[in-house]
Coordinates of C-alpha atoms in Angstrom, one line a residue:
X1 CA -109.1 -225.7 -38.8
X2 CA -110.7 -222.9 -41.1
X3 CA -110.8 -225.2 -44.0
X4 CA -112.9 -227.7 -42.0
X5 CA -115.2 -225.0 -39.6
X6 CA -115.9 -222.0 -42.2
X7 CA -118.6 -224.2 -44.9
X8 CA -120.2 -225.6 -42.2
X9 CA -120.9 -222.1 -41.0
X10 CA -121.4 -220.6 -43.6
X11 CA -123.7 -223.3 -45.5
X12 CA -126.2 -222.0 -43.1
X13 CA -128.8 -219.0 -44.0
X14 CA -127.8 -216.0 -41.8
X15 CA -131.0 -216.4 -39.6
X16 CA -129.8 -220.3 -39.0
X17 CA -126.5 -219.6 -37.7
X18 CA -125.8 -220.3 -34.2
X19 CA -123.6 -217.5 -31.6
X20 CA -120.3 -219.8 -32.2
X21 CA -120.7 -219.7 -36.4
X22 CA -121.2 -216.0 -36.4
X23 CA -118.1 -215.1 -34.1
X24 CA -116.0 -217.8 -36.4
X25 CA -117.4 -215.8 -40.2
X26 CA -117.0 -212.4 -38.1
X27 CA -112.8 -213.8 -37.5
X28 CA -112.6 -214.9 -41.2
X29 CA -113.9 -211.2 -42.3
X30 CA -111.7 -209.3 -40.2
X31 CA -108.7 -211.4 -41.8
X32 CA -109.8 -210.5 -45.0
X33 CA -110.3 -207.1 -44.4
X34 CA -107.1 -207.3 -43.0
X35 CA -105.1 -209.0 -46.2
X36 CA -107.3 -206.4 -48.3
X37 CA -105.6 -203.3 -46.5
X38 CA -102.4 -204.8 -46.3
X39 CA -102.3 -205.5 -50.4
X40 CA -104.1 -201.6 -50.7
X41 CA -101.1 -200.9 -49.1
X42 CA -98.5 -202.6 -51.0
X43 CA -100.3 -201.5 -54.3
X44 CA -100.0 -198.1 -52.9
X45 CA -96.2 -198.1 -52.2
X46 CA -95.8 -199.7 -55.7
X47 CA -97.4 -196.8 -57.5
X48 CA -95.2 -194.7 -54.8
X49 CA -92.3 -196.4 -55.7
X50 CA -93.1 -196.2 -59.3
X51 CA -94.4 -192.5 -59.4
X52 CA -91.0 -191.8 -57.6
X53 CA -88.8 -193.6 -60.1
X54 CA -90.5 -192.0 -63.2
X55 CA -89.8 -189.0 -61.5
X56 CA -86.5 -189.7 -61.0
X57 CA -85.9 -190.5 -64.6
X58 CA -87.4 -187.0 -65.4
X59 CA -85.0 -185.7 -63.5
X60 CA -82.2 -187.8 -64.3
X61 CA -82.6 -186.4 -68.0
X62 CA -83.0 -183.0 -66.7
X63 CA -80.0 -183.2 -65.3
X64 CA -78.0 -184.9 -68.4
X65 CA -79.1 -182.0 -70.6
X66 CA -77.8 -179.7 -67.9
X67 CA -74.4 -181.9 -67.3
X68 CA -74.2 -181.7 -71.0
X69 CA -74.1 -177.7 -71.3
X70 CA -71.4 -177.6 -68.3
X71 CA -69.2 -180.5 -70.3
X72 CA -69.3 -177.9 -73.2
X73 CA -68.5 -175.3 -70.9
X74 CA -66.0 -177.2 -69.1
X75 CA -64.2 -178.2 -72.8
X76 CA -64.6 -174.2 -73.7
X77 CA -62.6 -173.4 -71.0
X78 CA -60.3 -175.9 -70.9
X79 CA -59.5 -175.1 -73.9
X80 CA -59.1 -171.4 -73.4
X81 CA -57.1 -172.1 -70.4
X82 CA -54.9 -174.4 -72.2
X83 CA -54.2 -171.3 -74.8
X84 CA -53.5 -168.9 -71.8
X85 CA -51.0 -171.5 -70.2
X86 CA -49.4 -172.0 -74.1
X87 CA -49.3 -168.2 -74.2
X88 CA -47.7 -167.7 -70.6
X89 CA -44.9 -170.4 -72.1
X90 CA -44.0 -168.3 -74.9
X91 CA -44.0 -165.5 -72.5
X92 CA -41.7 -167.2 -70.6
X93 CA -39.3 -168.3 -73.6
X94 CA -39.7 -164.9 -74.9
X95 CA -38.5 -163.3 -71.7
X96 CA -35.7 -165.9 -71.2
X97 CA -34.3 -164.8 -74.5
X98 CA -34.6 -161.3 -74.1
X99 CA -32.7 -161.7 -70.7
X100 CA -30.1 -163.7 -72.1
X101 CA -29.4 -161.2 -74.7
X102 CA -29.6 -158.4 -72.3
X103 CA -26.5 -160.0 -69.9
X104 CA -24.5 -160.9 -73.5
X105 CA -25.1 -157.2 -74.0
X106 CA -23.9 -156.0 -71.0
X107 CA -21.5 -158.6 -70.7
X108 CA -20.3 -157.3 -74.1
X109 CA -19.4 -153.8 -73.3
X110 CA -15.9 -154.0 -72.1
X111 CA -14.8 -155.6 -75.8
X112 CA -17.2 -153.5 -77.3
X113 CA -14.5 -150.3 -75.5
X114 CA -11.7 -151.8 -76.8
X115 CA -12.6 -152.2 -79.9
X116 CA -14.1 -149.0 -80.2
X117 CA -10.5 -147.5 -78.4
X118 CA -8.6 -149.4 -81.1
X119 CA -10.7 -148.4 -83.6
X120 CA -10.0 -144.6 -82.3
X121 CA -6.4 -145.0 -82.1
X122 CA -5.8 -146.4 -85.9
X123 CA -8.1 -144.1 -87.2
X124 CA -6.2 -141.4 -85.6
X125 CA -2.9 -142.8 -86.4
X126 CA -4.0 -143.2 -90.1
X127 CA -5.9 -139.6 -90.3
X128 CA -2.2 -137.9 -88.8
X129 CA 0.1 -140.6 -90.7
X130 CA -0.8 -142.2 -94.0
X131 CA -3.8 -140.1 -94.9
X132 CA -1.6 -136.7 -94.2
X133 CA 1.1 -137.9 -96.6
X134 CA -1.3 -139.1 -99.4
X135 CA -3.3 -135.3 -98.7
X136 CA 0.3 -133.7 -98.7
X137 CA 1.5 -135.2 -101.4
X138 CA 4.7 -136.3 -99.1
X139 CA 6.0 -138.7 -101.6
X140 CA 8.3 -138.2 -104.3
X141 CA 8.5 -138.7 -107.9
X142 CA 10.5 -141.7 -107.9
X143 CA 8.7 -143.0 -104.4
X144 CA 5.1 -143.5 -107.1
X145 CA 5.3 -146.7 -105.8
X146 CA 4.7 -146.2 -101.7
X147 CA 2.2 -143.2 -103.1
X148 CA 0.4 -146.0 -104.5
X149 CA 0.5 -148.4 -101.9
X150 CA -0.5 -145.6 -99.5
X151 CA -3.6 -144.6 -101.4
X152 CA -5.0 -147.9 -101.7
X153 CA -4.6 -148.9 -97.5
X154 CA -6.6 -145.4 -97.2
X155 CA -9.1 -146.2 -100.0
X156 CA -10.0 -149.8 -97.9
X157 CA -9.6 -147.8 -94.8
X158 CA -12.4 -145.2 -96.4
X159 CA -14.2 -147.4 -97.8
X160 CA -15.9 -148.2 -94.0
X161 CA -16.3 -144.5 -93.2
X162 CA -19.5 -144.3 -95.4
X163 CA -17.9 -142.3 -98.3
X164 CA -20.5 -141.4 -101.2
X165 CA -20.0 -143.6 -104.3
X166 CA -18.8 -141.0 -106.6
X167 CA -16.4 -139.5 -104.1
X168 CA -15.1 -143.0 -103.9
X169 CA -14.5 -143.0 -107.2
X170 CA -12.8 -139.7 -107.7
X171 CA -10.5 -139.6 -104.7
X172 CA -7.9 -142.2 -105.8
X173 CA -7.2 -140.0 -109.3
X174 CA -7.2 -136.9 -106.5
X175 CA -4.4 -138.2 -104.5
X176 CA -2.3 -139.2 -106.9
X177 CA -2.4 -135.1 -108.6
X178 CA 0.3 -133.1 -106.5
X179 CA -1.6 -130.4 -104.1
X180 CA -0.9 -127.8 -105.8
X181 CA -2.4 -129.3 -109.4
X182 CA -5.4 -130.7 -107.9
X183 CA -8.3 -128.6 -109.7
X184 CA -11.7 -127.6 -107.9
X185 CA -13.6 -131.2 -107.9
X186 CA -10.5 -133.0 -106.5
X187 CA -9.6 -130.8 -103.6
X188 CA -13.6 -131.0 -103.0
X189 CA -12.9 -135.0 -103.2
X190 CA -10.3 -134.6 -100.5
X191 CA -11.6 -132.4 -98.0
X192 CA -15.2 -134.2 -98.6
X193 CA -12.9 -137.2 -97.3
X194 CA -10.8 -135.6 -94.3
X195 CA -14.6 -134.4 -92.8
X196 CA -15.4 -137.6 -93.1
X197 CA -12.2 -139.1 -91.1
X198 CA -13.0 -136.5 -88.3
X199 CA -16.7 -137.2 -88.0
X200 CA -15.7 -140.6 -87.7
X201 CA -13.3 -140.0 -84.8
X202 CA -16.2 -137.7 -83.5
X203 CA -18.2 -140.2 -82.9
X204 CA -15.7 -142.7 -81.9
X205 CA -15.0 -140.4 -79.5
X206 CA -19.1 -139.5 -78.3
X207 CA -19.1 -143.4 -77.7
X208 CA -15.9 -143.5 -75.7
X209 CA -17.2 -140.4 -73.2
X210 CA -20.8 -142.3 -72.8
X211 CA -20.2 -145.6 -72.1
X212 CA -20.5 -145.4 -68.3
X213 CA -23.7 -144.0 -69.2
X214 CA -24.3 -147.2 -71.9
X215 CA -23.1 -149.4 -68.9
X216 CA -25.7 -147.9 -66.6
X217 CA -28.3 -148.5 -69.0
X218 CA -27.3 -151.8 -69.9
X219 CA -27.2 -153.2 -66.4
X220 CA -30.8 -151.3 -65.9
X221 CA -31.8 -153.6 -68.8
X222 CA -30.7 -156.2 -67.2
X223 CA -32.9 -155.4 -64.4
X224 CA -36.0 -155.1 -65.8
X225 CA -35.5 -158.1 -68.2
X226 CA -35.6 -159.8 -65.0
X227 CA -38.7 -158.4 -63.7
X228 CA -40.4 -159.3 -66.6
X229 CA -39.1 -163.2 -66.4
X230 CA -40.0 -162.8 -62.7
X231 CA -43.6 -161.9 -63.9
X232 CA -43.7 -163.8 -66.9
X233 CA -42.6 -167.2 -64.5
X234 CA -45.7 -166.1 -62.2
X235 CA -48.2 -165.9 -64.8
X236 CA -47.5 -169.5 -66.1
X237 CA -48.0 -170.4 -62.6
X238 CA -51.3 -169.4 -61.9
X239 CA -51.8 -170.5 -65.6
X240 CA -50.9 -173.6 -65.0
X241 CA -53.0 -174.2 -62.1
X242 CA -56.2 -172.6 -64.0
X243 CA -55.2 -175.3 -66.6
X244 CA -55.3 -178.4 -63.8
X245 CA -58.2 -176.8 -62.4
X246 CA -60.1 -176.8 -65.4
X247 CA -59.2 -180.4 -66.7
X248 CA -60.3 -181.7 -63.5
X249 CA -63.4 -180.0 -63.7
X250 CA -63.7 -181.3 -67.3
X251 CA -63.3 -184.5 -66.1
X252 CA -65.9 -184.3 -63.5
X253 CA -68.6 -182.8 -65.7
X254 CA -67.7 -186.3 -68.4
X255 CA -67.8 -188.3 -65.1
X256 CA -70.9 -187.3 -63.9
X257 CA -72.7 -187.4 -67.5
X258 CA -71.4 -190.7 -67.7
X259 CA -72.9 -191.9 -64.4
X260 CA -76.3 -190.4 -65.3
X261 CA -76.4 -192.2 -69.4
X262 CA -75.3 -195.2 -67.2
X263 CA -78.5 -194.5 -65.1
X264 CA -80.8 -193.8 -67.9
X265 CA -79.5 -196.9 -69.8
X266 CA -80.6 -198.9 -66.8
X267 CA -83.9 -196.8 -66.3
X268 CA -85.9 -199.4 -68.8
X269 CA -84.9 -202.9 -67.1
X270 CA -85.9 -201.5 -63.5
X271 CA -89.0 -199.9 -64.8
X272 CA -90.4 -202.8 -66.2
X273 CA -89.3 -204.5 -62.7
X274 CA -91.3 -202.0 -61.0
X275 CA -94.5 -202.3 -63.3
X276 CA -94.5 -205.6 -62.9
X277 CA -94.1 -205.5 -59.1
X278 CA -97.3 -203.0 -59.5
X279 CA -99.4 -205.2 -61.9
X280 CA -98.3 -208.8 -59.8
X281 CA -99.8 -206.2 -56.5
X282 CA -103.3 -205.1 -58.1
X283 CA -104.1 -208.7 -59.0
X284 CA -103.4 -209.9 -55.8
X285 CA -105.5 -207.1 -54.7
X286 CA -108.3 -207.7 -56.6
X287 CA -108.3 -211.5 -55.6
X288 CA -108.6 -210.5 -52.1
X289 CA -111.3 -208.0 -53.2
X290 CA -113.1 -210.5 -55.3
X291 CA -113.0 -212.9 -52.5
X292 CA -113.7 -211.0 -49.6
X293 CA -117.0 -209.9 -51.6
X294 CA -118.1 -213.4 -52.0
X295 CA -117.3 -213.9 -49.1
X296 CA -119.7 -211.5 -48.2
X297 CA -122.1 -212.6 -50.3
X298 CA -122.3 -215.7 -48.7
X299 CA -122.3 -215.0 -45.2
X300 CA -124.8 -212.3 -45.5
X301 CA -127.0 -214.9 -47.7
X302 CA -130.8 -215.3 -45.9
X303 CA -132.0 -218.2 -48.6
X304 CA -132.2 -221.5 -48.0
X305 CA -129.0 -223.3 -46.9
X306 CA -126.2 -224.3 -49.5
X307 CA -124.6 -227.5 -49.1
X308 CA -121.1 -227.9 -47.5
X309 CA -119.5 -229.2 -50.8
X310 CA -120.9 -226.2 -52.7
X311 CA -119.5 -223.5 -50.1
X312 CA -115.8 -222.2 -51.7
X313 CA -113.9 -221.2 -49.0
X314 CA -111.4 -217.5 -50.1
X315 CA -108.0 -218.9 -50.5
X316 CA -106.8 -216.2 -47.9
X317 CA -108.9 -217.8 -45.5
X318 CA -107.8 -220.5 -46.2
X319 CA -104.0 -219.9 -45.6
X320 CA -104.5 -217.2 -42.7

């Protein structure tokens, strides 16, 4: 109806019009108006849009250069967590050992007494038996051979008591000279080896009185090697955990700089989507605006009038 009304009113100078004319140019200038502010509008909320999505991408690399500090954070103390967990394992294994050894220890001590009581009983048999005869010179002339024999079972039974080298060496020559021939250096060679028979059964003997006390102390090694696996085992716990904790949060840090590159990868496609949005608005815009003025132009025209087939008609009008 436009299409066919709107050049016949407007054809005519503004003085020429008739009441009807002027309400039907004041109807199409209001819908103009009114397609202008609506495409304002929509130009307006495309530079919004746009200023908000530049903004965005500010931010968005903001934030990548700080997700990429906590990743290297995150990695640092992953991997110092992973170092305490390693640690708290060794711990562990270290503490397991020692344990172990302190219950063979303990569980030791009984053979350890009879040995140690066996050991005590020989070498008091031998100091009061074989070592007297050889020191006594109990053999005879024609018994040289058992002499012999009897020296060398107390030179292999010496030769674990710690006996200086050169004593060693002088005491089988010593033995075999009767007692009352032996000059000064051999009767030093053989008392020099009956103190050290007796200091031996000394401390055999110092052993035997304190082994309740060694067994005391053993078991209270026992003990406290199991404390320390006890703590040791509670450490690699919370080790542990600190180690899960900190290769999830690892793995959140990568996840989340992985979601923002993804972002900014994207970032060029939709901004060229949104400029083009923009530019596709202003033209429209500026149509409207370049048509509403003509518009203008022409109905506020007091010359003479324009023929209908001259008059353009504003494609909004047109399609309004």
């Amino acid at each position: 109806m436009l299409q066919a009304v709107v050049p016949h009113c407007i054809s005519s100078a503004k003085g020429d019009r008739h009441e009807y004319q002027n309400s039907m140019l004041e109807s199409v200038e209001t819908t103009l108006k009114q397609i202008q502010a609506k495409q304002q509008a929509e130009v307006a909320n495309a530079q919004s849009t746009l200023a908000d999505f530049e903004a965005k991408q500010e931010k968005a690399a903001a934030q990548l250069q700080m997700v990429e500090g906590q990743v290297a954070q995150c990695q640092e103390d992953k991997a110092t967590k992973d170092q305490t967990q390693a640690d708290a394992n060794a711990a562990v294994a270290e503490a397991t050992q020692a344990l172990q050894l302190a219950q063979e220890s303990e569980q030791s001590l009984g053979a350890e007494k009879d040995a140690i009581l066996k050991d005590q009983e020989e070498s008091q048999k031998f100091l009061t038996t074989t070592w007297e005869a050889v020191k006594s010179g109990a053999f005879s002339g024609q018994e040289w051979r058992e002499r012999n024999k009897a020296i060398e079972a107390s030179m292999k039974i010496l030769d674990g008591f710690g006996l200086d080298a050169s004593l060693k060496a002088a005491l089988p020559t010593a033995l075999k000279t009767k007692p009352g021939d032996r000059k000064r250096f051999s009767l030093c060679a053989v008392q020099f080896a009956e103190v050290a028979i007796t200091t031996r059964l000394q401390k055999l003997q110092e052993k035997v009185d304190n082994f309740e006390q060694e067994a005391i102390a053993r078991s209270q090694a026992v003990t406290a090697a199991k404390e320390v696996l006890a703590s040791s085992e509670e450490k690699l716990q919370v080790a542990k955990a600190e180690a899960v904790s900190a290769k999830d949060a690892l793995q959140a840090a990568v996840h989340s700089k992985a979601e923002i590159e993804k972002e900014i990868k994207a970032s060029p496609t939709l901004l060229a989507k949104l400029q083009k949005e923009m530019e596709k608005c202003q033209g429209s815009l500026t149509l409207s605006q370049n048509s509403l003025s003509h518009f203008l132009n022409l109905k506020d025209r007091s010359s003479e009038p324009l023929p209908t087939d001259e008059v353009q008609i504003p494609a909004q009008e047109a399609t309004a």
